[in-house]
PDB file of C-alpha atoms and ligand atoms in Angstrom:
ATOM      1  CA  GLU A  18     -11.184  40.033 -21.084  1.00 73.00           C
ATOM      2  CA  VAL A  19      -8.011  40.760 -19.170  1.00 80.00           C
ATOM      3  CA  ALA A  20      -6.875  44.392 -19.186  1.00 80.00           C
ATOM      4  CA  PRO A  21      -3.398  44.915 -20.711  1.00 75.00           C
ATOM      5  CA  SER A  22      -2.249  46.334 -17.388  1.00 79.00           C
ATOM      6  CA  ASP A  23      -3.071  42.988 -15.824  1.00 93.00           C
ATOM      7  CA  THR A  24      -0.541  41.129 -17.979  1.00 96.00           C
ATOM      8  CA  ILE A  25       2.571  39.849 -16.226  1.00 97.00           C
ATOM      9  CA  THR A  26       5.692  38.795 -18.124  1.00 98.00           C
ATOM     10  CA  VAL A  27       7.284  35.723 -16.560  1.00 98.00           C
ATOM     11  CA  ASP A  28      11.097  35.718 -16.856  1.00 98.00           C
ATOM     12  CA  GLN A  29      11.698  32.586 -14.821  1.00 98.00           C
ATOM     13  CA  THR A  30       9.412  29.584 -14.223  1.00 99.00           C
ATOM     14  CA  ILE A  31       6.992  30.199 -11.356  1.00 99.00           C
ATOM     15  CA  VAL A  32       7.297  27.233  -8.985  1.00 99.00           C
ATOM     16  CA  VAL A  33       4.244  26.377  -6.868  1.00 99.00           C
ATOM     17  CA  GLU A  34       5.718  24.448  -3.968  1.00 98.00           C
ATOM     18  CA  ALA A  35       4.289  21.175  -2.663  1.00 98.00           C
ATOM     19  CA  GLY A  36       0.847  21.641  -1.151  1.00 98.00           C
ATOM     20  CA  ASP A  37       0.704  25.355  -1.994  1.00 98.00           C
ATOM     21  CA  THR A  38      -1.895  27.261  -3.994  1.00 98.00           C
ATOM     22  CA  PHE A  39      -1.122  29.926  -6.579  1.00 98.00           C
ATOM     23  CA  ASP A  40      -4.180  32.088  -7.277  1.00 98.00           C
ATOM     24  CA  GLY A  41      -3.602  34.380 -10.244  1.00 97.00           C
ATOM     25  CA  GLY A  42      -6.747  36.402  -9.581  1.00 96.00           C
ATOM     26  CA  GLY A  43      -7.606  36.334 -13.295  1.00 96.00           C
ATOM     27  CA  LYS A  44      -4.413  38.049 -14.430  1.00 97.00           C
ATOM     28  CA  ARG A  45      -2.661  37.094 -17.658  1.00 98.00           C
ATOM     29  CA  TYR A  46       0.792  35.500 -17.518  1.00 98.00           C
ATOM     30  CA  VAL A  47       2.983  35.463 -20.622  1.00 98.00           C
ATOM     31  CA  ALA A  48       6.404  33.908 -21.116  1.00 98.00           C
ATOM     32  CA  ASN A  49       9.455  36.048 -21.734  1.00 98.00           C
ATOM     33  CA  PRO A  50      10.450  34.568 -25.107  1.00 98.00           C
ATOM     34  CA  ASP A  51      14.146  35.248 -24.427  1.00 98.00           C
ATOM     35  CA  THR A  52      14.225  33.213 -21.213  1.00 98.00           C
ATOM     36  CA  LEU A  53      11.355  30.664 -21.195  1.00 98.00           C
ATOM     37  CA  GLY A  54      10.513  30.278 -24.861  1.00 98.00           C
ATOM     38  CA  ASP A  55       8.548  31.737 -27.719  1.00 98.00           C
ATOM     39  CA  GLY A  56       5.676  29.242 -27.760  1.00 98.00           C
ATOM     40  CA  SER A  57       6.842  27.599 -30.988  1.00 98.00           C
ATOM     41  CA  GLN A  58       7.299  23.831 -31.460  1.00 98.00           C
ATOM     42  CA  SER A  59      10.859  24.006 -30.098  1.00 98.00           C
ATOM     43  CA  GLU A  60      11.309  21.330 -27.405  1.00 98.00           C
ATOM     44  CA  SER A  61      13.873  23.363 -25.468  1.00 97.00           C
ATOM     45  CA  GLN A  62      11.375  25.669 -23.767  1.00 98.00           C
ATOM     46  CA  ASP A  63      10.688  26.000 -20.058  1.00 98.00           C
ATOM     47  CA  PRO A  64       7.248  26.018 -18.444  1.00 99.00           C
ATOM     48  CA  VAL A  65       5.554  29.159 -17.200  1.00 99.00           C
ATOM     49  CA  PHE A  66       4.387  27.255 -14.091  1.00 99.00           C
ATOM     50  CA  ARG A  67       5.876  24.223 -12.367  1.00 99.00           C
ATOM     51  CA  LEU A  68       3.543  22.497  -9.888  1.00 99.00           C
ATOM     52  CA  GLU A  69       5.146  20.398  -7.188  1.00 99.00           C
ATOM     53  CA  ASP A  70       3.239  17.529  -5.530  1.00 98.00           C
ATOM     54  CA  GLY A  71      -0.130  18.612  -4.170  1.00 98.00           C
ATOM     55  CA  ALA A  72       0.004  22.099  -5.667  1.00 99.00           C
ATOM     56  CA  THR A  73      -2.998  24.034  -6.965  1.00 99.00           C
ATOM     57  CA  LEU A  74      -2.938  26.566  -9.790  1.00 99.00           C
ATOM     58  CA  LYS A  75      -6.076  28.627 -10.210  1.00 98.00           C
ATOM     59  CA  ASN A  76      -7.626  31.673 -11.861  1.00 98.00           C
ATOM     60  CA  VAL A  77      -4.802  32.181 -14.297  1.00 98.00           C
ATOM     61  CA  VAL A  78      -4.847  33.233 -17.944  1.00 98.00           C
ATOM     62  CA  ILE A  79      -1.787  32.003 -19.820  1.00 98.00           C
ATOM     63  CA  GLY A  80      -1.292  34.334 -22.769  1.00 98.00           C
ATOM     64  CA  ASP A  81       0.871  34.310 -25.893  1.00 98.00           C
ATOM     65  CA  PRO A  82       3.678  33.231 -25.810  1.00 98.00           C
ATOM     66  CA  ALA A  83       2.952  30.330 -23.487  1.00 98.00           C
ATOM     67  CA  ALA A  84       6.336  28.544 -23.858  1.00 98.00           C
ATOM     68  CA  ASP A  85       5.980  24.984 -22.468  1.00 98.00           C
ATOM     69  CA  GLY A  86       2.888  25.811 -20.431  1.00 98.00           C
ATOM     70  CA  VAL A  87       2.449  24.017 -17.110  1.00 99.00           C
ATOM     71  CA  HIS A  88       4.478  21.070 -15.785  1.00 99.00           C
ATOM     72  CA  THR A  89       3.171  18.864 -12.965  1.00 99.00           C
ATOM     73  CA  TYR A  90       5.229  16.717 -10.571  1.00 98.00           C
ATOM     74  CA  GLY A  91       2.790  14.592  -8.585  1.00 98.00           C
ATOM     75  CA  ASP A  92      -0.797  15.386  -7.670  1.00 99.00           C
ATOM     76  CA  ALA A  93      -2.087  18.700  -8.949  1.00 99.00           C
ATOM     77  CA  LEU A  94      -5.271  20.725  -9.296  1.00 99.00           C
ATOM     78  CA  VAL A  95      -5.516  23.165 -12.186  1.00 99.00           C
ATOM     79  CA  GLN A  96      -8.706  25.156 -11.781  1.00 98.00           C
ATOM     80  CA  ASN A  97     -10.102  27.873 -14.020  1.00 98.00           C
ATOM     81  CA  VAL A  98      -6.933  28.184 -16.086  1.00 98.00           C
ATOM     82  CA  VAL A  99      -7.277  29.548 -19.620  1.00 98.00           C
ATOM     83  CA  TRP A 100      -4.638  29.026 -22.307  1.00 98.00           C
ATOM     84  CA  GLU A 101      -5.310  31.744 -24.885  1.00 98.00           C
ATOM     85  CA  ASP A 102      -2.768  30.354 -27.358  1.00 98.00           C
ATOM     86  CA  ILE A 103      -1.079  27.051 -26.526  1.00 98.00           C
ATOM     87  CA  GLY A 104       2.691  27.064 -26.881  1.00 98.00           C
ATOM     88  CA  GLU A 105       4.769  23.916 -27.506  1.00 98.00           C
ATOM     89  CA  ASP A 106       2.071  22.210 -25.440  1.00 98.00           C
ATOM     90  CA  ALA A 107      -0.292  23.396 -22.701  1.00 99.00           C
ATOM     91  CA  LEU A 108       0.402  21.041 -19.790  1.00 99.00           C
ATOM     92  CA  THR A 109       2.722  18.101 -19.232  1.00 99.00           C
ATOM     93  CA  ILE A 110       2.460  15.415 -16.565  1.00 99.00           C
ATOM     94  CA  LYS A 111       6.149  15.012 -15.758  1.00 98.00           C
ATOM     95  CA  ASP A 112       5.926  12.723 -12.741  1.00 98.00           C
ATOM     96  CA  ASP A 113       3.433  10.173 -11.362  1.00 98.00           C
ATOM     97  CA  GLY A 114       0.285  11.621  -9.893  1.00 98.00           C
ATOM     98  CA  HIS A 115      -3.401  12.420 -10.052  1.00 98.00           C
ATOM     99  CA  VAL A 116      -3.839  15.574 -12.056  1.00 99.00           C
ATOM    100  CA  THR A 117      -7.220  17.315 -12.229  1.00 99.00           C
ATOM    101  CA  ILE A 118      -8.122  20.110 -14.588  1.00 99.00           C
ATOM    102  CA  ARG A 119     -11.413  21.717 -13.592  1.00 98.00           C
ATOM    103  CA  GLY A 120     -12.981  24.454 -15.695  1.00 98.00           C
ATOM    104  CA  GLY A 121     -11.024  26.685 -18.012  1.00 98.00           C
ATOM    105  CA  SER A 122     -10.095  26.275 -21.662  1.00 98.00           C
ATOM    106  CA  ALA A 123      -7.257  25.882 -24.124  1.00 99.00           C
ATOM    107  CA  GLN A 124      -6.988  26.633 -27.821  1.00 98.00           C
ATOM    108  CA  ASN A 125      -4.677  26.865 -30.804  1.00 98.00           C
ATOM    109  CA  GLY A 126      -2.013  24.222 -30.352  1.00 98.00           C
ATOM    110  CA  ASP A 127       0.157  23.343 -33.344  1.00 98.00           C
ATOM    111  CA  ASP A 128       0.397  19.749 -32.099  1.00 98.00           C
ATOM    112  CA  LYS A 129      -0.412  18.631 -28.554  1.00 98.00           C
ATOM    113  CA  MET A 130      -2.562  20.182 -25.896  1.00 99.00           C
ATOM    114  CA  PHE A 131      -1.834  17.821 -22.972  1.00 99.00           C
ATOM    115  CA  GLN A 132       1.278  15.647 -22.826  1.00 99.00           C
ATOM    116  CA  VAL A 133       1.429  12.635 -20.469  1.00 99.00           C
ATOM    117  CA  ASN A 134       5.005  11.592 -19.689  1.00 98.00           C
ATOM    118  CA  ALA A 135       4.417   9.560 -16.495  1.00 98.00           C
ATOM    119  CA  PRO A 136       1.927   7.011 -15.113  1.00 98.00           C
ATOM    120  CA  SER A 137      -1.060   8.966 -13.918  1.00 98.00           C
ATOM    121  CA  THR A 138      -4.736   9.525 -13.486  1.00 98.00           C
ATOM    122  CA  PHE A 139      -5.701  12.563 -15.525  1.00 99.00           C
ATOM    123  CA  GLU A 140      -9.151  14.065 -14.946  1.00 98.00           C
ATOM    124  CA  ILE A 141     -10.462  16.807 -17.212  1.00 99.00           C
ATOM    125  CA  LEU A 142     -13.739  18.250 -15.963  1.00 99.00           C
ATOM    126  CA  ASN A 143     -15.930  21.027 -17.400  1.00 98.00           C
ATOM    127  CA  PHE A 144     -13.188  22.041 -19.789  1.00 99.00           C
ATOM    128  CA  THR A 145     -13.325  23.582 -23.270  1.00 99.00           C
ATOM    129  CA  ALA A 146     -10.684  22.365 -25.739  1.00 99.00           C
ATOM    130  CA  ASP A 147     -10.451  23.779 -29.257  1.00 98.00           C
ATOM    131  CA  ASN A 148      -8.076  23.490 -32.192  1.00 98.00           C
ATOM    132  CA  ALA A 149      -4.994  21.337 -31.740  1.00 98.00           C
ATOM    133  CA  GLY A 150      -3.350  18.289 -33.294  1.00 98.00           C
ATOM    134  CA  LYS A 151      -4.527  16.136 -30.429  1.00 98.00           C
ATOM    135  CA  MET A 152      -5.992  16.941 -27.063  1.00 99.00           C
ATOM    136  CA  ILE A 153      -4.024  14.325 -25.066  1.00 99.00           C
ATOM    137  CA  ARG A 154      -0.888  12.428 -26.053  1.00 99.00           C
ATOM    138  CA  GLN A 155       0.838   9.806 -23.959  1.00 98.00           C
ATOM    139  CA  ASN A 156       4.536  10.132 -24.703  1.00 98.00           C
ATOM    140  CA  GLY A 157       5.310   8.210 -27.894  1.00 98.00           C
ATOM    141  CA  GLY A 158       6.639   4.694 -27.403  1.00 98.00           C
ATOM    142  CA  THR A 159       5.843   4.490 -23.684  1.00 98.00           C
ATOM    143  CA  THR A 160       3.894   1.559 -22.247  1.00 98.00           C
ATOM    144  CA  PHE A 161       3.015   2.732 -18.748  1.00 98.00           C
ATOM    145  CA  LYS A 162      -0.651   3.046 -17.798  1.00 98.00           C
ATOM    146  CA  THR A 163      -2.478   6.321 -17.736  1.00 98.00           C
ATOM    147  CA  SER A 164      -6.167   6.630 -16.913  1.00 98.00           C
ATOM    148  CA  ILE A 165      -7.932   9.521 -18.592  1.00 98.00           C
ATOM    149  CA  ILE A 166     -11.296  10.763 -17.339  1.00 99.00           C
ATOM    150  CA  ILE A 167     -13.146  13.431 -19.309  1.00 99.00           C
ATOM    151  CA  ASP A 168     -16.494  14.736 -18.075  1.00 98.00           C
ATOM    152  CA  GLY A 169     -18.744  17.674 -18.873  1.00 98.00           C
ATOM    153  CA  SER A 170     -16.456  19.110 -21.503  1.00 99.00           C
ATOM    154  CA  VAL A 171     -16.631  20.548 -25.006  1.00 99.00           C
ATOM    155  CA  ILE A 172     -13.985  19.369 -27.489  1.00 99.00           C
ATOM    156  CA  THR A 173     -13.710  20.717 -31.031  1.00 98.00           C
ATOM    157  CA  ASN A 174     -11.274  20.713 -33.942  1.00 98.00           C
ATOM    158  CA  MET A 175      -8.621  18.135 -33.144  1.00 98.00           C
ATOM    159  CA  ASP A 176      -6.736  17.083 -36.291  1.00 98.00           C
ATOM    160  CA  GLU A 177      -5.823  13.626 -35.045  1.00 98.00           C
ATOM    161  CA  ALA A 178      -7.581  12.544 -31.859  1.00 98.00           C
ATOM    162  CA  ILE A 179      -8.851  13.330 -28.410  1.00 99.00           C
ATOM    163  CA  PHE A 180      -6.396  10.791 -26.969  1.00 99.00           C
ATOM    164  CA  ARG A 181      -3.485   9.019 -28.602  1.00 98.00           C
ATOM    165  CA  THR A 182      -1.347   6.414 -26.880  1.00 98.00           C
ATOM    166  CA  ASP A 183       1.059   3.601 -27.688  1.00 98.00           C
ATOM    167  CA  SER A 184       0.195   1.800 -24.432  1.00 98.00           C
ATOM    168  CA  SER A 185      -2.257  -1.116 -24.461  1.00 98.00           C
ATOM    169  CA  SER A 186      -2.885  -0.643 -20.719  1.00 98.00           C
ATOM    170  CA  SER A 187      -3.976   2.985 -20.876  1.00 98.00           C
ATOM    171  CA  GLU A 188      -7.662   3.793 -20.740  1.00 98.00           C
ATOM    172  CA  VAL A 189     -10.143   6.588 -21.229  1.00 98.00           C
ATOM    173  CA  THR A 190     -13.614   7.242 -19.830  1.00 98.00           C
ATOM    174  CA  MET A 191     -15.573  10.090 -21.386  1.00 98.00           C
ATOM    175  CA  THR A 192     -18.995  11.198 -20.173  1.00 98.00           C
ATOM    176  CA  ASN A 193     -21.405  14.124 -20.621  1.00 98.00           C
ATOM    177  CA  THR A 194     -19.186  15.683 -23.258  1.00 98.00           C
ATOM    178  CA  ARG A 195     -19.949  17.372 -26.583  1.00 98.00           C
ATOM    179  CA  TYR A 196     -17.424  16.952 -29.351  1.00 98.00           C
ATOM    180  CA  SER A 197     -17.036  17.554 -33.079  1.00 98.00           C
ATOM    181  CA  ASP A 198     -14.277  17.306 -35.679  1.00 98.00           C
ATOM    182  CA  VAL A 199     -11.899  15.326 -33.474  1.00 98.00           C
ATOM    183  CA  GLY A 200     -10.203  13.181 -36.136  1.00 98.00           C
ATOM    184  CA  GLU A 201     -10.092   9.499 -35.169  1.00 98.00           C
ATOM    185  CA  LYS A 202     -11.248  10.431 -31.664  1.00 98.00           C
ATOM    186  CA  TRP A 203      -9.341   7.494 -30.059  1.00 98.00           C
ATOM    187  CA  TYR A 204      -5.996   6.820 -31.705  1.00 98.00           C
ATOM    188  CA  ASN A 205      -4.640   3.375 -30.754  1.00 98.00           C
ATOM    189  CA  VAL A 206      -6.569   3.341 -27.454  1.00 98.00           C
ATOM    190  CA  ASP A 207      -7.554  -0.208 -26.460  1.00 98.00           C
ATOM    191  CA  ASN A 208      -9.724   0.632 -23.454  1.00 98.00           C
ATOM    192  CA  VAL A 209     -12.522   3.133 -24.048  1.00 98.00           C
ATOM    193  CA  SER A 210     -15.674   3.703 -22.020  1.00 98.00           C
ATOM    194  CA  GLU A 211     -18.175   6.336 -23.088  1.00 98.00           C
ATOM    195  CA  SER A 212     -21.639   7.454 -22.080  1.00 98.00           C
ATOM    196  CA  ASP A 213     -23.972  10.421 -22.515  1.00 98.00           C
ATOM    197  CA  ASN A 214     -21.771  12.172 -25.045  1.00 98.00           C
TER     198      ASN A 214
HETATM  199  O1  LIG B   5      10.026  12.021 -28.286  1.00 51.92           O
HETATM  200  O2  LIG B   5      10.464  13.128 -25.733  1.00 51.92           O
HETATM  201  O3  LIG B   5       6.755  16.154 -26.791  1.00 51.92           O
HETATM  202  O4  LIG B   5       7.178  16.536 -23.360  1.00 51.92           O
HETATM  203  C1  LIG B   5      10.502  13.139 -28.105  1.00 51.92           C
HETATM  204  C2  LIG B   5      10.225  13.899 -26.873  1.00 51.92           C
HETATM  205  C3  LIG B   5       8.816  14.407 -26.852  1.00 51.92           C
HETATM  206  C4  LIG B   5       8.590  15.262 -25.663  1.00 51.92           C
HETATM  207  C5  LIG B   5       7.203  15.729 -25.566  1.00 51.92           C
HETATM  208  C6  LIG B   5       7.068  16.822 -24.547  1.00 51.92           C
HETATM  209  O5  LIG B   5       7.929  13.359 -26.891  1.00 51.92           O
HETATM  210  O6  LIG B   5       9.457  16.364 -25.726  1.00 51.92           O
HETATM  211  O7  LIG B   5       6.866  17.956 -24.949  1.00 51.92           O
HETATM  212 CA1  LIG B   6       6.574  18.286 -27.247  1.00 51.92          CA
HETATM  213 CA1  LIG B   7      -0.328  28.164 -30.559  1.00 51.92          CA
HETATM  214 CA1  LIG B   8       6.481  20.118 -24.175  1.00 51.92          CA
END
């Protein structure tokens, strides 16, 4: 648990510059609803964190409201980040890159947990995902390729799917993962590889 005194209200998106690391030391970061967003399904919200190419975000608790979560622009490492109550979504890949989420958890999304808006490799390792519409959504109507890798994770209570895409070139590999109540599991995904789940 994070002590109330260790909660920081973010008035303006925290930008982690290219190649830099932001270590939150386990503190909780919440969005100022008047400036970033209230964590509803409104699409006009700003992220709490913006990660430039090669940035690392670690040891952060993102509390309620979480606004538009985390946006990545290029390669990124997101390590030991906990979303206590997902806002519009938890993390969005905004520009091409290799994005790795290692450890941490996210829960309680009204629709999407992770949103993929650019060609990418998206690795999710040792992560706990609970209660959302879908865990991963490639932006509707897009046909670029994204490669999803899920390993060593626990996924529960997705209404629709673990991954949904409209792209016939996108692919998912899932290994060593426990899951239950994940809807269709793979929604319109043509390329699926699974083992030891
Ligand atoms: O289609 O582009 O949900 O990045 C409408 C929009 C929508 C995005 C996405 C996101 O897909 O806003 O949050
Ligand atoms: Ca959205
Ligand atoms: Ca929520
Ligand atoms: Ca969003």
